[in-house]
Coordinates of C-alpha atoms in Angstrom, one line a residue:
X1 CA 71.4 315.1 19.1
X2 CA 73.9 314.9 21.9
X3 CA 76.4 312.1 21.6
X4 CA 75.7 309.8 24.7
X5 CA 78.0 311.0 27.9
X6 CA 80.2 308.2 29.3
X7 CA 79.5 307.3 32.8
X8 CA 82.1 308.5 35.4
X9 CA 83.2 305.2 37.4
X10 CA 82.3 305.2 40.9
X11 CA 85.0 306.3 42.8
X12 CA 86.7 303.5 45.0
X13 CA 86.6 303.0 48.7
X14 CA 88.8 301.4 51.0
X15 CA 85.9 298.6 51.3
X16 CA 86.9 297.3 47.5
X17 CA 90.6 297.0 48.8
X18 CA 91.1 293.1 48.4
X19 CA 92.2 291.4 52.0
X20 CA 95.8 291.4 50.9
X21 CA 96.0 294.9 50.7
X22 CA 94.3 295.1 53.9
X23 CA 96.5 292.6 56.1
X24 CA 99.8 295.4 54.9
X25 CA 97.7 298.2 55.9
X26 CA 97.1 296.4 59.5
X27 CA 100.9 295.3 59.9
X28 CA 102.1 298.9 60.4
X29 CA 99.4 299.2 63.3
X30 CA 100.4 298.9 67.3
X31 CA 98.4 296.5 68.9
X32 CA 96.1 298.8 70.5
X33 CA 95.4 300.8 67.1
X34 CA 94.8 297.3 66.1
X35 CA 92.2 296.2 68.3
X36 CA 90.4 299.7 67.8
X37 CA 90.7 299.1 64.1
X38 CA 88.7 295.5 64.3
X39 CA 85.6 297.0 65.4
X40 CA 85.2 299.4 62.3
X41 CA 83.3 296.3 61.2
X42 CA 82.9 293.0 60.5
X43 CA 85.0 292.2 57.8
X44 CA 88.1 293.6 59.3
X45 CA 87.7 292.2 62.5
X46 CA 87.3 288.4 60.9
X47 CA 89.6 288.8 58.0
X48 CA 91.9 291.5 58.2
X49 CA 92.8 291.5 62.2
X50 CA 94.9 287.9 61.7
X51 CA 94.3 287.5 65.7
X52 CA 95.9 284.1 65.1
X53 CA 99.4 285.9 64.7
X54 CA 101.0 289.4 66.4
X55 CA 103.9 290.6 66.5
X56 CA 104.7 293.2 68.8
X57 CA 106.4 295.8 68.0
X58 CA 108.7 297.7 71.3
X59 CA 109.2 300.8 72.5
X60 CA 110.8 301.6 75.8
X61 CA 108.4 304.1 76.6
X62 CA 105.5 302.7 75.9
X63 CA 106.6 298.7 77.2
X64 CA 103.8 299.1 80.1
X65 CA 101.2 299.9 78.1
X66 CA 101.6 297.5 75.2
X67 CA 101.8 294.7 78.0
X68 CA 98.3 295.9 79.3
X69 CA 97.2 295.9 75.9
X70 CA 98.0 292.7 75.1
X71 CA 96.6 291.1 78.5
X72 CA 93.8 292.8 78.2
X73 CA 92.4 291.3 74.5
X74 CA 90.4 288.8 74.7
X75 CA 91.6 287.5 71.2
X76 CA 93.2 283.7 71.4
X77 CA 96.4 284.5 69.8
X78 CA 98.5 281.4 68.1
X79 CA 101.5 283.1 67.9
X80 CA 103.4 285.9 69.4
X81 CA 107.2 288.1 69.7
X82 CA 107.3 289.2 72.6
X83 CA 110.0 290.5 75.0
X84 CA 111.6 287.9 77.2
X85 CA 110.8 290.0 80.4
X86 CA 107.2 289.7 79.6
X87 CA 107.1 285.8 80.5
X88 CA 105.5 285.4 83.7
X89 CA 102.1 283.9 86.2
X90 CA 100.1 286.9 84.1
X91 CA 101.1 285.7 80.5
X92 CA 101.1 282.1 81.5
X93 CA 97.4 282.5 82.6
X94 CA 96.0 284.8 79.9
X95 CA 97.5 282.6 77.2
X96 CA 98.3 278.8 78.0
X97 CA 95.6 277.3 76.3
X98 CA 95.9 279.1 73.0
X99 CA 99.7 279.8 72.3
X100 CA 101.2 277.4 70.0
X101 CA 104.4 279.1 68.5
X102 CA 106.7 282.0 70.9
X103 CA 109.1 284.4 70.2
X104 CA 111.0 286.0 72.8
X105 CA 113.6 288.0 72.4
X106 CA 115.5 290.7 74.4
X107 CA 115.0 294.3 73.9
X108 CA 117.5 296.2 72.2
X109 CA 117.8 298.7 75.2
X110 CA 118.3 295.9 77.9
X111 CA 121.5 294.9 76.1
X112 CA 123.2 298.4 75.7
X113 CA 122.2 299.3 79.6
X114 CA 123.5 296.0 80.6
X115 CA 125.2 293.2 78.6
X116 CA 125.8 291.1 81.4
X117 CA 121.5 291.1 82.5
X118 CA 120.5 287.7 82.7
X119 CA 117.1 286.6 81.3
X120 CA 115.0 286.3 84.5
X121 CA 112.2 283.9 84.2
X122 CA 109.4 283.6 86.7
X123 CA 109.6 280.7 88.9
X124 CA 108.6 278.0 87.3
X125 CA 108.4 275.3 89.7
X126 CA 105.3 277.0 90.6
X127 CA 103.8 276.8 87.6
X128 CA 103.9 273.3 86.3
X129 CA 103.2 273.4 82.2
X130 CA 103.1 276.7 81.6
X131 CA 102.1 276.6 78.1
X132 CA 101.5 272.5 77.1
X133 CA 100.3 273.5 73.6
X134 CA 103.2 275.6 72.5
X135 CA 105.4 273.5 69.6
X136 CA 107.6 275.8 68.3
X137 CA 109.7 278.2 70.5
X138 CA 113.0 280.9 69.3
X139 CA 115.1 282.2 71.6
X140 CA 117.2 285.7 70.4
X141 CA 120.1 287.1 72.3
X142 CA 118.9 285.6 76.0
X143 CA 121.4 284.9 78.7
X144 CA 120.2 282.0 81.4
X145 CA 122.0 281.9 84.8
X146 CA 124.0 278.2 84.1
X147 CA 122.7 274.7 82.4
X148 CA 120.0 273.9 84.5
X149 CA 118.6 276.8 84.6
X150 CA 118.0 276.7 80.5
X151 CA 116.8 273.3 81.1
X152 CA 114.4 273.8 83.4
X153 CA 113.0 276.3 81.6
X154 CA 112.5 274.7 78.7
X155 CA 111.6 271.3 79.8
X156 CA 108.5 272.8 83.1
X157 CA 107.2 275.6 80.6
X158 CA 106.7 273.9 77.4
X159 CA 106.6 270.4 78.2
X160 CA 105.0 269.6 74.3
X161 CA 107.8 271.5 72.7
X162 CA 108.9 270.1 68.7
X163 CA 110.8 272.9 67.4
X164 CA 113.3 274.7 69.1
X165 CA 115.6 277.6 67.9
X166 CA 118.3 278.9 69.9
X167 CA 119.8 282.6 68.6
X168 CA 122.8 284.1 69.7
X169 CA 122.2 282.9 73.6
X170 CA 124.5 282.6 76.7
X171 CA 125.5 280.3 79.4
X172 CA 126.1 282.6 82.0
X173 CA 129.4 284.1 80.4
X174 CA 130.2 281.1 78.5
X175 CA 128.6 280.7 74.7
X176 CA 126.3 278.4 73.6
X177 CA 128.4 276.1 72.3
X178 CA 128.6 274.0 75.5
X179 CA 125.0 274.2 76.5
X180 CA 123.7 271.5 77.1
X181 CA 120.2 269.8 75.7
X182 CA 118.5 267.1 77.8
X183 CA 115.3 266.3 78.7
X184 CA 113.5 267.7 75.7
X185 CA 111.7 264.1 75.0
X186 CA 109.5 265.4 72.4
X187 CA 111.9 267.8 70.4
X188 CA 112.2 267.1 66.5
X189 CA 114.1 269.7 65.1
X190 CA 117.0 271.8 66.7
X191 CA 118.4 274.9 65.4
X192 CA 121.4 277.2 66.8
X193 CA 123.0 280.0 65.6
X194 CA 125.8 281.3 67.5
X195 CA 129.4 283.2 66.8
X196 CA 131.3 281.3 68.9
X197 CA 132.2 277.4 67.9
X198 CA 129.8 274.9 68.7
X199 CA 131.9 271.8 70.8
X200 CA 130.9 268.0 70.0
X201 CA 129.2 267.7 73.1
X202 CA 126.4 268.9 71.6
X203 CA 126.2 265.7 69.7
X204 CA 126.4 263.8 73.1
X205 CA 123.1 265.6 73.9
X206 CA 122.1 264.8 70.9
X207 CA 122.2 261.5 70.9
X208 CA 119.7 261.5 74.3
X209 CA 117.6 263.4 72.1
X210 CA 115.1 260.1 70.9
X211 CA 112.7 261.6 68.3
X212 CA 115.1 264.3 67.3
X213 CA 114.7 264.5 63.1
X214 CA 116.6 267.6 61.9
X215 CA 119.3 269.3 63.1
X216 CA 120.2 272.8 61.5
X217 CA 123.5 274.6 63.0
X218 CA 125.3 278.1 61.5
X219 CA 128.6 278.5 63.7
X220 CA 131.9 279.5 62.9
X221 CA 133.0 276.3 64.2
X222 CA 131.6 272.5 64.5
X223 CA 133.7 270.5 66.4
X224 CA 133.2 266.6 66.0
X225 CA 136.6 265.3 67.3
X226 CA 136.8 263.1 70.3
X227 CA 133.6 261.3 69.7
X228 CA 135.3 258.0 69.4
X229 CA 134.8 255.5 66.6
X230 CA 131.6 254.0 66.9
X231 CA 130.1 256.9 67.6
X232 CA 127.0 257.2 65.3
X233 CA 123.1 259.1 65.5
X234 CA 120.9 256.8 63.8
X235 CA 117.7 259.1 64.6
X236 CA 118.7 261.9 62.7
X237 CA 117.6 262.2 59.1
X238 CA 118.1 265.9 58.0
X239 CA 121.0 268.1 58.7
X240 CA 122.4 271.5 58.1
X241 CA 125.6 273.1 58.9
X242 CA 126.9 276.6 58.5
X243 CA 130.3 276.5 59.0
X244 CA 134.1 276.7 58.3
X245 CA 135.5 272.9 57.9
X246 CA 138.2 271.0 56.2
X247 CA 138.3 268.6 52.9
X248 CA 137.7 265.0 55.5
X249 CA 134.9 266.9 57.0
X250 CA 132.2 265.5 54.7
X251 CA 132.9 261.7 55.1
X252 CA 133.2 263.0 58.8
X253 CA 129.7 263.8 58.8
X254 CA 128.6 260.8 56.9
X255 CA 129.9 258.3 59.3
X256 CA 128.5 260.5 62.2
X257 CA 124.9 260.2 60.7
X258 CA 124.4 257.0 58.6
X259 CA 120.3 257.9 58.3
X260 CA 120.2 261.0 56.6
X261 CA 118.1 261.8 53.8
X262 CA 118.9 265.6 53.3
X263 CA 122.6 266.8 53.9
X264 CA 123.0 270.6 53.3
X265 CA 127.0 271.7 54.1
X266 CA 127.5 275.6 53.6
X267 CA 131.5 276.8 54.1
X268 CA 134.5 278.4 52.3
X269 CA 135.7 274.6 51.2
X270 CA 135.0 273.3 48.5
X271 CA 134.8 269.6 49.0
X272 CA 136.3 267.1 45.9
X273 CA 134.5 265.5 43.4
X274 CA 135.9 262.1 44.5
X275 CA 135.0 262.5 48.9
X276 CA 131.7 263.9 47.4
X277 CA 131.0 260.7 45.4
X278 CA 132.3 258.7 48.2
X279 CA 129.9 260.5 50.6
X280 CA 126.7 259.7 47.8
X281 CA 128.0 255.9 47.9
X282 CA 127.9 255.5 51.7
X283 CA 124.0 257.6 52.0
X284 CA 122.5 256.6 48.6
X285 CA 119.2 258.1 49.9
X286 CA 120.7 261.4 50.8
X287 CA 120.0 264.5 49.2
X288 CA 123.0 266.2 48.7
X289 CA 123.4 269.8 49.0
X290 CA 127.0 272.2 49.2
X291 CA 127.0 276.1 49.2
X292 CA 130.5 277.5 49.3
X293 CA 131.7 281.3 50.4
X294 CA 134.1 283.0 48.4
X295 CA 137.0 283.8 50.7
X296 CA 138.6 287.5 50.6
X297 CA 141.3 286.7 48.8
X298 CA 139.0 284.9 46.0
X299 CA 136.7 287.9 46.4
X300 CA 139.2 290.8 45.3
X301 CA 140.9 288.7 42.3
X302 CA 137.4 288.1 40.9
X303 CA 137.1 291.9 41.3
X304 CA 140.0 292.7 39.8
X305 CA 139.4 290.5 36.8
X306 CA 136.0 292.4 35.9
X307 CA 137.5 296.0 36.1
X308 CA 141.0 294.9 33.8

C-alpha cells in the first residue's frame, strides 16, 4: 500500500501579497507607471494606488512629462511634493477643490545652476483663492523676491491655511530670520528651520498671529532681547526651540509665554535644577521637556574615556 503523498501547496501569487506589501511595491513607481499599474484591476486601483497621497519623484529630463502626467489624472489627490515651479493657473485649476496638504520644494538642479533664482509664482492677484481647502503647506529651500511678496503668496493662495512650515527659505538675499508673518488669520501652528539666527521680531509677528497655538523653531540662534518688559503671548500654548542659549534663557521663555502647556528646549546648555524648578513653579501646567547636545569638547573626552 502506498503511504499517502503530501499535497504540494499551491504556489503563491502576487494576488495573496497583503495590501502592505503592495503600497512598498507601488512607492518605487513614477506616476505614470502608477496610473498604468491601477488598471491591472480592481483591487490595486482602490487599495493599493493611495490616490489620496503622491509624491513625485524629479528628474530634469523628464520634468515635462511628469507635469503632463500629473495634469492629466483624473485622480482627486489630497496631497502632493511637487516642484515650486509647477505652481501655476494649470495646477490651480486641476486641483483647487481637492488639495488639502502641499509640498513644494525647489529642485536640486535649479539651485546648483543658479543660487540666486528666485521662486517665481504665478500672478496671483489673478487668481483669488487659489486653493481654499489646503491646511497644511512646507516650504523647502524657496527664495521670494522681498516681504510682501511671501505674504501675498501665502495669504491670496491659501486663504484656509493652519499649518505652515518654512525650510531653509530666503528673503531676497537676507535669511529668514527677519521675515515677516502677517495676515495669516487662520494659522495655528508655525514651524521654521533655518541656519541663520532667527531675530525677535518674529515674536512681534507673532503676537498679530490670533489663533496661533504652537510654535516649533530649530535655528542656531533665537533672539528675544529688546522685546520690553511687558511683553508677553498669551495665545501660544506649545512651543519648541532648537537652539544654542544661555542658563536665564529658560525663565526667559517662561515670562515670554505664561500659557504654555508643552515646553520642549533642545541646546548644548544644560539648564540648573533650581531655574528649572523655578520655570515648573511659574507654568504648573506645562509639560516640561530639555534635550541637550554634547559639545566637541565633551564629545572627545567621553571618547577618550571608553578607549583608556
Amino acid at each position: 500500500m502506498n503511504p499517502l503523498k503530501a499535497v504540494p501547496p499551491e504556489p503563491l501569487t502576487i494576488d495573496d501579497l497583503p495590501d502592505e506589501i503592495l503600497d512598498h511595491i507601488f512607492s518605487f513607481l513614477k506616476l505614470p507607471d502608477r496610473k498604468s499599474a491601477s488598471l491591472v484591476c480592481l483591487r490595486w486601483n482602490n487599495k493599493s494606488f493611495r490616490w489620496k497621497n503622491v509624491v513625485v519623484v524629479i528628474q530634469t529630463s523628464q520634468l515635462a512629462s511628469e507635469y503632463s502626467s500629473l495634469l492629466a489624472s483624473d485622480r482627486p489627490y489630497k496631497h502632493l511634493e511637487i516642484p515650486a515651479r509647477w505652481l501655476g493657473p494649470e495646477m490651480a485649476a486641476r486641483f483647487a477643490n481637492s488639495l488639502e496638504s502641499l509640498v513644494l520644494f525647489r529642485l536640486e538642479a535649479e539651485s546648483v545652476m543658479n543660487r540666486n533664482a528666485h521662486f517665481s509664482i504665478f500672478d496671483v492677484e489673478d487668481i483669488h483663492n487659489a486653493f481654499p481647502k489646503i491646511r497644511e503647506l512646507t516650504l523647502e529651500y524657496l527664495t521670494f523676491l522681498d516681504h510682501s511678496h511671501f505674504d501675498r503668496f501665502i495669504r491670496v493662495s491659501f486663504p484656509a491655511l493652519e499649518s505652515l512650515y518654512v525650510k531653509h527659505c530666503l528673503i531676497g538675499s537676507r535669511s529668514i530670520g527677519i521675515m515677516r508673518f502677517s495676515n495669516f488669520s487662520n494659522l495655528e501652528h508655525l514651524k521654521i528651520e533655518t541656519k541663520f539666527p532667527l531675530e525677535s521680531t518674529l515674536l512681534q509677528d507673532v503676537e498679530m498671529l490670533p489663533k496661533l497655538r504652537a510654535l516649533d523653531l530649530n535655528c542656531p540662534e533665537f533672539r528675544i532681547r529688546h522685546l520690553g518688559q511687558h511683553f508677553h503671548l498669551n495665545h501660544i500654548t506649545s512651543l519648541a526651540i532648537e537652539a544654542q542659549f544661555n542658563e536665564g534663557y529658560l525663565l526667559a521663555i517662561v515670562n515670554l509665554f505664561p500659557a504654555l502647556l508643552s515646553l520642549r528646549l533642545k541646546g548644548s546648555t544644560q539648564f540648573s535644577a533650581e531655574s528649572i524648578e523655578t520655570a515648573k513653579k511659574r507654568l504648573p501646567n506645562c509639560v516640561f521637556k530639555f534635550e541637550y547636545h554634547l559639545n566637541r569638547v565633551q564629545e572627545y573626552r567621553n571618547e577618550f574615556y571608553e578607549l583608556y
